[in-house]
Coordinates of C-alpha atoms and ligand atoms in Angstrom, one line a residue:
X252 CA 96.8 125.1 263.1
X253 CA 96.5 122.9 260.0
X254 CA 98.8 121.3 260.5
X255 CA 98.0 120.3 264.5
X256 CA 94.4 119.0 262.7
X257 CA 95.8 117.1 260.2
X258 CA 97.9 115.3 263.0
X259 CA 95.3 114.7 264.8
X260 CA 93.2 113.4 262.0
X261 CA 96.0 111.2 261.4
X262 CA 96.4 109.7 264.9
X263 CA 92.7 109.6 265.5
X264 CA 92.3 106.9 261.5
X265 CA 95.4 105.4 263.4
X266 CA 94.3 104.1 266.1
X267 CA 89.9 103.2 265.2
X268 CA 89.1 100.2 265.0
X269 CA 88.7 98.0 261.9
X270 CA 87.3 94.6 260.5
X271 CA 90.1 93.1 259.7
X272 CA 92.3 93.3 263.0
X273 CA 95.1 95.4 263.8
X274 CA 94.8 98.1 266.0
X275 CA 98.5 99.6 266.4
X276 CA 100.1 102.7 267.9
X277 CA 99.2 106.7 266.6
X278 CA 102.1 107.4 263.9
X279 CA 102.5 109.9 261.4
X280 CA 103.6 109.1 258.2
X281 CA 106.0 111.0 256.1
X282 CA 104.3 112.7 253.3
X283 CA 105.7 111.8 249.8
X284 CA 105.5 114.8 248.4
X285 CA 107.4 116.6 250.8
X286 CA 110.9 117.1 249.9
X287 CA 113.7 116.5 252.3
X288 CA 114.6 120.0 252.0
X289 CA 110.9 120.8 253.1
X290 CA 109.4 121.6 249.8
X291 CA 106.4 120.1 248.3
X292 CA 106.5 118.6 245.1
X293 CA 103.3 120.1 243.0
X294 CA 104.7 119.0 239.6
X295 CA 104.8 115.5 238.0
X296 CA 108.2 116.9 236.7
X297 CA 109.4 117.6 240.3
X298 CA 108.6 113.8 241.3
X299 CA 110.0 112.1 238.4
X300 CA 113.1 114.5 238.4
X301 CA 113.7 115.7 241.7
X302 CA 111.6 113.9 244.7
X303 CA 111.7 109.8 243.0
X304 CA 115.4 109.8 242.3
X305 CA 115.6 111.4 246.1
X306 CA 113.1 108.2 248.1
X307 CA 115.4 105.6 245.6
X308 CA 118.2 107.1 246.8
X309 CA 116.5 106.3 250.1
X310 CA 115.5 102.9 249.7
X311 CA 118.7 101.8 248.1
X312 CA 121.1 103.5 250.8
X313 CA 118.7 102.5 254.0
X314 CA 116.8 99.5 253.3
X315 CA 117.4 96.9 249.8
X316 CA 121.3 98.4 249.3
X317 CA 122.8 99.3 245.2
X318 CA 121.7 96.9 242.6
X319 CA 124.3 96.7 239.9
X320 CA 123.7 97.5 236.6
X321 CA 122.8 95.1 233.7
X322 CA 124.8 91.2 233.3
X323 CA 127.9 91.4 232.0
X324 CA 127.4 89.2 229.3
X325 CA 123.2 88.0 229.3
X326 CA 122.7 85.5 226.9
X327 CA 120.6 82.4 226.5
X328 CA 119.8 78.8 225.4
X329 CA 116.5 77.6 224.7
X330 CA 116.2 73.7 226.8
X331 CA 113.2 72.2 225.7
X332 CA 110.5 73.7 223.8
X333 CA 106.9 72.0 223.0
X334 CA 103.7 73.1 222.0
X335 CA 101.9 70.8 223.7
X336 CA 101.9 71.9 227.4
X337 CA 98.6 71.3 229.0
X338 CA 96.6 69.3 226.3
X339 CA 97.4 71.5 223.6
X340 CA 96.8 75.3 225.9
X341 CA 100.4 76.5 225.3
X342 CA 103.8 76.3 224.1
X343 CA 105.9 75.7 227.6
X344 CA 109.7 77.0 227.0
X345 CA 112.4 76.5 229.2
X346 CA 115.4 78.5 228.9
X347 CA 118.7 79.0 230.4
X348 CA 119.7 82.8 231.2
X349 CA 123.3 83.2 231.6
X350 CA 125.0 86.3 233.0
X351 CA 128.2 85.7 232.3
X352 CA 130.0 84.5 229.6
X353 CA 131.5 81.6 231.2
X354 CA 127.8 80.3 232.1
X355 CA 129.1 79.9 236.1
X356 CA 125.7 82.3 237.2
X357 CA 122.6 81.4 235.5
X358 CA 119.0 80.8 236.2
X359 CA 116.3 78.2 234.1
X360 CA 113.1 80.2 233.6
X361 CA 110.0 78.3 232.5
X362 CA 107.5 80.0 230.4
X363 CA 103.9 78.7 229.1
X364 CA 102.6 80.9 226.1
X365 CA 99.3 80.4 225.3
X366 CA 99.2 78.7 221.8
X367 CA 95.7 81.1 220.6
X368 CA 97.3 84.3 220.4
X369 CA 97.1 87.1 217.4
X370 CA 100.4 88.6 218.0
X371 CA 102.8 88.6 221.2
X372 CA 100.9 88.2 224.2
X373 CA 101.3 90.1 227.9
X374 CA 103.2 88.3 230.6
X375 CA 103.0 87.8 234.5
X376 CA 106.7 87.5 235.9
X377 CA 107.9 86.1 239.1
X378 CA 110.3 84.2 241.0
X379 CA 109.4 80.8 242.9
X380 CA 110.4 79.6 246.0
X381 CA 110.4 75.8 245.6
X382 CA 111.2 75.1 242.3
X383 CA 109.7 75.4 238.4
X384 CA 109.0 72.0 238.8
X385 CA 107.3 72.5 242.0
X386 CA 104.8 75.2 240.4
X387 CA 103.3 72.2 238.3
X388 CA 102.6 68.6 237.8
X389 CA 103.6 68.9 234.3
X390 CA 106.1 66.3 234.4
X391 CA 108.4 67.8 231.5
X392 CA 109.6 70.8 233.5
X393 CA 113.4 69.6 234.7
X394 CA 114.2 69.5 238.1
X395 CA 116.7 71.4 239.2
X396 CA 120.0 69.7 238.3
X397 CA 122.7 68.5 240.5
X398 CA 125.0 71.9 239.6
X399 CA 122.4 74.3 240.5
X400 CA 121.6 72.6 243.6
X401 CA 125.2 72.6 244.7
X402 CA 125.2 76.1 245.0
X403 CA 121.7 75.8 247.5
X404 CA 122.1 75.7 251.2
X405 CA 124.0 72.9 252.3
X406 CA 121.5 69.8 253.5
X407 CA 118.3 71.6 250.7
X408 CA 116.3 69.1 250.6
X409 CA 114.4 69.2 246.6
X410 CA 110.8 70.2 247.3
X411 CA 108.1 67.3 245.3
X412 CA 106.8 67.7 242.1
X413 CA 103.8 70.1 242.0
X414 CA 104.1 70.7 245.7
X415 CA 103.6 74.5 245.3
X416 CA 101.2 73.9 242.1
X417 CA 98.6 75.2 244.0
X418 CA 100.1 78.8 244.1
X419 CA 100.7 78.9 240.4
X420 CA 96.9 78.8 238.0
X421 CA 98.9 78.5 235.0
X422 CA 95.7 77.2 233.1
X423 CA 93.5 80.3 234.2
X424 CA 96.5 82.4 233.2
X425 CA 96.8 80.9 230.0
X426 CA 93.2 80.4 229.5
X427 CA 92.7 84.3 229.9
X428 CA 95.2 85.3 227.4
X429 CA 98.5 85.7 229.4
X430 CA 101.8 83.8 229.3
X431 CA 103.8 83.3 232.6
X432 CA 107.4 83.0 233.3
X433 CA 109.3 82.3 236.7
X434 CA 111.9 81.2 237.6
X435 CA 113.5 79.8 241.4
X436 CA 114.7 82.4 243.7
X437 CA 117.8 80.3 244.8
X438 CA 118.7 80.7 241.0
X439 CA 119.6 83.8 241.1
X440 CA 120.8 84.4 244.9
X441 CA 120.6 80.9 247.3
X442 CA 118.4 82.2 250.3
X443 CA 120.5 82.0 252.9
X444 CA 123.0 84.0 254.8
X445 CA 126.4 83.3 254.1
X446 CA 128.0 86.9 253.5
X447 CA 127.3 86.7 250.0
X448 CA 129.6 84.4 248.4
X449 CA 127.0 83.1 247.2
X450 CA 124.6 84.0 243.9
X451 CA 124.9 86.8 241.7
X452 CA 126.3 89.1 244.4
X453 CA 129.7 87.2 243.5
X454 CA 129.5 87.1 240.3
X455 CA 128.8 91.5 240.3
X456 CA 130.7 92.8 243.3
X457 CA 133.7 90.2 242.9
X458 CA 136.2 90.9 246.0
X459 CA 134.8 94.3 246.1
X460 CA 134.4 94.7 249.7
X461 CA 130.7 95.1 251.2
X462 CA 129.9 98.6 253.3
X463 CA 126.4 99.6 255.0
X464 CA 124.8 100.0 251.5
X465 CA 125.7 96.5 249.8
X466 CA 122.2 95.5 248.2
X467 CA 121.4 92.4 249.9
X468 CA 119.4 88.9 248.7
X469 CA 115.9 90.8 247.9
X470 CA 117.7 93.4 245.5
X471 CA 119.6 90.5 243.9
X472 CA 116.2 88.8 243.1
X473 CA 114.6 92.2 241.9
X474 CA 117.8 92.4 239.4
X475 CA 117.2 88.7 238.4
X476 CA 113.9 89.8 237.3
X477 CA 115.0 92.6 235.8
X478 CA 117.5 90.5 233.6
X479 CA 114.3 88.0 233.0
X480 CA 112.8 91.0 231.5
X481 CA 116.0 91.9 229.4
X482 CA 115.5 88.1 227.8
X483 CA 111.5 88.3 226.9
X484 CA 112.6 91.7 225.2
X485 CA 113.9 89.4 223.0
X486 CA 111.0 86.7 223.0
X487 CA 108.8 87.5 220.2
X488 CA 105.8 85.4 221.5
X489 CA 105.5 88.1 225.1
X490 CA 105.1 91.9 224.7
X491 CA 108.2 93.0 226.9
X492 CA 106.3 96.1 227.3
X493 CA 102.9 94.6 228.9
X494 CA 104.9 92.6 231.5
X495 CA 103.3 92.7 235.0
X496 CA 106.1 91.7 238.2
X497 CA 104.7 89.4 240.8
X498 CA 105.4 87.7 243.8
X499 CA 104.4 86.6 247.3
X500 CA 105.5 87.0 250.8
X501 CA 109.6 87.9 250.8
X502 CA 109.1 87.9 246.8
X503 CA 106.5 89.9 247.0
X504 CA 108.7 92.4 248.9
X505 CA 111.0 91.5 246.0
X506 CA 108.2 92.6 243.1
X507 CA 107.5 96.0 244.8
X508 CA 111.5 96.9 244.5
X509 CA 111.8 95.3 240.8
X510 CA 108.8 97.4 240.1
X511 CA 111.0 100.3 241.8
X512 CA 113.9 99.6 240.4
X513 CA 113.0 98.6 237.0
X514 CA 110.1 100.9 235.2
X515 CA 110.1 98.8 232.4
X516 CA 107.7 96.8 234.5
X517 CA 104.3 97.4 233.9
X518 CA 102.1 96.5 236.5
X519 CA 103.2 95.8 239.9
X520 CA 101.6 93.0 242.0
X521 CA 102.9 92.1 245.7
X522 CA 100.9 89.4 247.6
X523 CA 101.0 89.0 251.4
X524 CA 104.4 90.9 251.1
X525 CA 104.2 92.5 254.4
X526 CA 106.6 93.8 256.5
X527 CA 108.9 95.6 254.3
X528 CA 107.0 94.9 251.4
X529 CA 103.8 96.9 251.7
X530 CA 103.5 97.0 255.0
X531 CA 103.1 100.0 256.6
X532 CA 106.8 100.1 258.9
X533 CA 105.5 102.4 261.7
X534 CA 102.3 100.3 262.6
X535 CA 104.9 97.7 263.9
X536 CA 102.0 95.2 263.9
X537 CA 103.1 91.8 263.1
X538 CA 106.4 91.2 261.8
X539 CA 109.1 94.2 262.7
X540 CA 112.0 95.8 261.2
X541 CA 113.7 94.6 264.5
X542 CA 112.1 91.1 263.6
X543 CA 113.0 90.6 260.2
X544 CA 116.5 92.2 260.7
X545 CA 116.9 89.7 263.3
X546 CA 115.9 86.2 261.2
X547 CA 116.6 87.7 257.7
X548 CA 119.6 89.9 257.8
X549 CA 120.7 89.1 254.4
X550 CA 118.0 90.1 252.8
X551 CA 119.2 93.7 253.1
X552 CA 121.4 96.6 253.0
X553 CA 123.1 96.7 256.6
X554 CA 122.0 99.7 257.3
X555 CA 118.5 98.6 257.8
X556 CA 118.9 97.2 261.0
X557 CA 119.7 100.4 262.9
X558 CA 115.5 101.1 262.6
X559 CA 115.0 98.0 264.6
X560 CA 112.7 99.3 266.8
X561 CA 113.0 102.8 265.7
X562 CA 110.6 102.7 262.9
X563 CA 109.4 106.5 263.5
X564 CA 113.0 107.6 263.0
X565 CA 112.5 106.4 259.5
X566 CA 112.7 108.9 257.0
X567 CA 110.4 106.9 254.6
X568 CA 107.4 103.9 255.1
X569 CA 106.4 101.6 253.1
X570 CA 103.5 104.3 251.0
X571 CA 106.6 105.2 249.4
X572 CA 107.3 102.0 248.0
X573 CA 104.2 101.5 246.3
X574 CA 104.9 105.2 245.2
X575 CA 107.3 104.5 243.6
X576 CA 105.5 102.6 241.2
X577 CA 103.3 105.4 240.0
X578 CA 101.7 106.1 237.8
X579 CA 102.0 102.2 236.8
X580 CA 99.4 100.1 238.1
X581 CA 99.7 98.3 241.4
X582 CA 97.9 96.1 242.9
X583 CA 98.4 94.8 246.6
X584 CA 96.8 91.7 247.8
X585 CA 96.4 90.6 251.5
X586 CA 95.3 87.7 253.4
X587 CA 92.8 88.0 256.4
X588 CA 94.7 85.3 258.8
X589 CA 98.0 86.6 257.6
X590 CA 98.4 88.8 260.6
X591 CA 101.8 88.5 260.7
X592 CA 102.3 90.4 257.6
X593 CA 99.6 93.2 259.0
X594 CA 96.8 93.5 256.0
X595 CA 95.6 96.4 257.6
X596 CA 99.2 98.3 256.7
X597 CA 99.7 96.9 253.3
X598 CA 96.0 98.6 252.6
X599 CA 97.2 101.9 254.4
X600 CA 100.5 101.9 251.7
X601 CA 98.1 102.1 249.1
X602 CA 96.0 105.1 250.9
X603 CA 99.8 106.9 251.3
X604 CA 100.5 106.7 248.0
X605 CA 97.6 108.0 246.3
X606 CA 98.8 111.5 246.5
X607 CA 101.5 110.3 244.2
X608 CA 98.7 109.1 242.3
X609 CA 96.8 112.3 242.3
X610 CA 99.7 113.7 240.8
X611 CA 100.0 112.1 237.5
X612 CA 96.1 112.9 237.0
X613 CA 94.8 109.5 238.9
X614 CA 92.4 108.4 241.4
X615 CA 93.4 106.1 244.2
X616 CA 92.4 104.3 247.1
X617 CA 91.7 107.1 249.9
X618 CA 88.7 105.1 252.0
X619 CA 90.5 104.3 255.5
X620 CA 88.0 102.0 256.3
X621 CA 90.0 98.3 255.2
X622 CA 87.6 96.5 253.2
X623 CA 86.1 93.5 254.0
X624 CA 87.7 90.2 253.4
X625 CA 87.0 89.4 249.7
X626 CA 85.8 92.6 248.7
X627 CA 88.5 93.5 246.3
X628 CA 88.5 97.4 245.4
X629 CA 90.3 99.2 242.2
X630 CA 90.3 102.9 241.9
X631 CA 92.0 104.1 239.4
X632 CA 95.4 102.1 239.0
X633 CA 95.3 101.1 242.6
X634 CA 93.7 97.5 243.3
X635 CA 93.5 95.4 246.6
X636 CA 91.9 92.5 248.3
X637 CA 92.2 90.7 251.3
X638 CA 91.6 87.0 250.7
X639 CA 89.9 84.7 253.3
X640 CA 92.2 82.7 255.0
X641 CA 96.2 82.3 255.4
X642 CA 99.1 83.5 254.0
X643 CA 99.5 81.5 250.3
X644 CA 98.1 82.4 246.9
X645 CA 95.4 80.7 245.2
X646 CA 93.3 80.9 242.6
X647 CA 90.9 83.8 243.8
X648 CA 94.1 85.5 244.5
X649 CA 95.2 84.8 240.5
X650 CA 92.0 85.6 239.4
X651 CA 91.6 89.2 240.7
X652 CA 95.0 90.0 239.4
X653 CA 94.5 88.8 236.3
X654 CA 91.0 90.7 236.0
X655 CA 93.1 93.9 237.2
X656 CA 95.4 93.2 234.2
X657 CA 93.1 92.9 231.9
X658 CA 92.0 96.4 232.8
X659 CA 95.8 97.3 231.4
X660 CA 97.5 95.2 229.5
X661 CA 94.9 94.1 227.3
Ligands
LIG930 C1 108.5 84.9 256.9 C2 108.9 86.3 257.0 C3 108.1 87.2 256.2 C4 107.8 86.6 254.8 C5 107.7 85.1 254.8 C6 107.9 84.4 253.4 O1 109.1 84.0 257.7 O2 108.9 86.7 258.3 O3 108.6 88.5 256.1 O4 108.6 87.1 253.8 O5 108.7 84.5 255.6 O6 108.6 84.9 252.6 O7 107.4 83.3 253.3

């Protein structure tokens, strides 16, 4: 009897209407304290030990494939190095991170610290899609040199100077206290599908060959975050331990798994990151599993594809994901003509993963009615807002993650 009511509690919040669109089939989603055996988890020992390792297991088999572990041989070579990025604001540092001995697989990461700091500083780090010299127009940061871009897709075409400045406020960031790193995701894994010759998957799997659970392009960028945390545990100007992950759209997809993967992250920030990002699977509003299998194959484990269309066979959602994070904070971040990456199921995640939440002592979000656009909400360690307007980051999108932060790692 409980449980018919709670099913139909669920499939009546399912299907009412919100403000922000997207009105989608009844679903049930799988609770994340329920063990696959049936039991529920009632113990914060229980998750970490028992129920976590069990949804990884999960995610990694069905959905992003194995990550490796560490680089065989991470080292790296400071560039350039000046303290007088922005008028004076910060020290901008670019480095070369090398996993291999030989230097063949590398990525350049650019860093701005902020020059009035006490002792080391916390970080925001993510991967760019353009280009570190597309994030700004300071016209120090090196293009991408003529090696690197040998190993892009055949015909890449190098984005402009500053042409994706817009999505990077490195002088609020600095300005409040922060340093930020990044680094471009063609670095570290060139996004496109060529059965993984390409990247880092060479360079780890070597003529290993690739079965249903191979991790696929957004595990190899999650792992080159992880090895871009590995390196600022050894910058003494960023606290390694106040590090928040971040990314947008596919590498905001990519955040929420290095936040998985890699608990040495301490905050957790996906923006506009959608279907199989924080996008609840089962509403199968906007982008599908189908759809994304379909133009993005590479970007995951095989396996994945068989819940094309399926979604309610799935023995996880998206919740999970954001989970996973807990009892870290995370903070999800939609925007309101970004249908296509369904804000209305990136809020529900966060509602399916309070329970998790709950666990470890925590409030988190459990109003089903979405907020309204630009209306951010933090309970707890949850945060969320859906911005005004399409699917990009801008500065209001910078400057509620940064005052979420600040609740944190300050
Ligand atoms: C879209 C894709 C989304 C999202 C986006 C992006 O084409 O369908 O899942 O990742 O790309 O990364 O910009």
């Amino acid at each position: 009897m409980r449980h018919t009511l709670r099913l139909l509690a669920i499939v009546f919040l399912a299907i009412s209407p919100f403000p922000v669109s997207g009105q989608t089939n009844p679903y049930e989603l799988p609770d994340p304290l329920r063990m696959e055996d049936g039991r529920i988890v009632r113990t914060r020992r229980q998750w970490v030990n028992e129920r976590r390792p069990e949804l990884m297991e999960m995610f990694r088999s069905q959905m992003f494939g194995r990550e490796p572990g560490p680089a065989p041989d991470l080292h790296s070579e400071v560039l350039e190095e000046s303290r007088d990025a922005f008028g004076g604001l910060a020290t901008r540092k670019q480095v070369k991170i090398s996993f291999d001995k030989e230097e063949n697989y590398y990525l350049i990461l650019l860093m701005y610290i902020p020059n009035q700091r006490k002792g080391p500083v916390p970080a925001f780090l993510g991967a760019n899609f353009k280009g570190n010299h597309a994030t700004t127009d300071d016209p120090e940061v090196l293009m991408p040199s003529e090696e690197k871009l040998a190993t892009y897709q055949p015909g890449y075409v190098v984005p402009e100077r500053n042409s994706n400045g817009h999505r990077w406020s490195y002088d609020y960031i600095l300005r409040h206290g922060y340093a930020v790193a990044t680094f471009c995701y063609h670095d570290v894994d060139p996004d496109f599908h060529d059965g993984f010759r390409n990247g880092v998957h060479q360079l780890m799997d070597g003529d290993n060959p690739r079965d249903g659970e191979s991790w696929g392009s957004i595990a190899a960028w999650a792992w080159g975050l992880s090895r871009c945390l590995d390196y600022l545990d050894t910058e003494n100007a960023v606290d390694s331990k106040r590090v928040a992950v971040i990314g947008h759209s596919r590498l905001g997809k990519t955040a929420l798994w290095a936040g998985a993967t890699d608990q040495r992250f301490a905050l957790v920030i996906s923006n506009d990151s959608g279907c199989s990002g924080a996008a609840i699977a089962r509403r199968k509003y906007g982008e599908t599993v189908e759809a994304i299998c379909r133009s993005f194959p590479h970007w995951f484990c095989s396996n994945y594809s068989a819940y094309g269309g399926k979604e309610e066979t799935m023995p996880w959602d998206q919740h999970e994901l954001i989970a996973m994070v807990a009892p870290r904070p995370v903070y999800v971040a939609s925007a309101s003509e970004d249908q296509w990456a369904d804000p209305v199921g990136e809020y529900y995640s966060l509602v399916g993963a309070t329970s998790v939440y709950n666990l470890f002592g925590l409030d988190g979000i459990t109003d089903r009615r979405v907020p309204e656009i630009e209306s951010p909400v933090v309970v707890g360690r949850m945060g969320h807002h859906i911005r005004g307007g399409e699917h990009n980051v801008y500065l209001y999108d910078w400057e509620r993650f940064v005052s979420f932060a600040d609740r944190f790692l300050k």
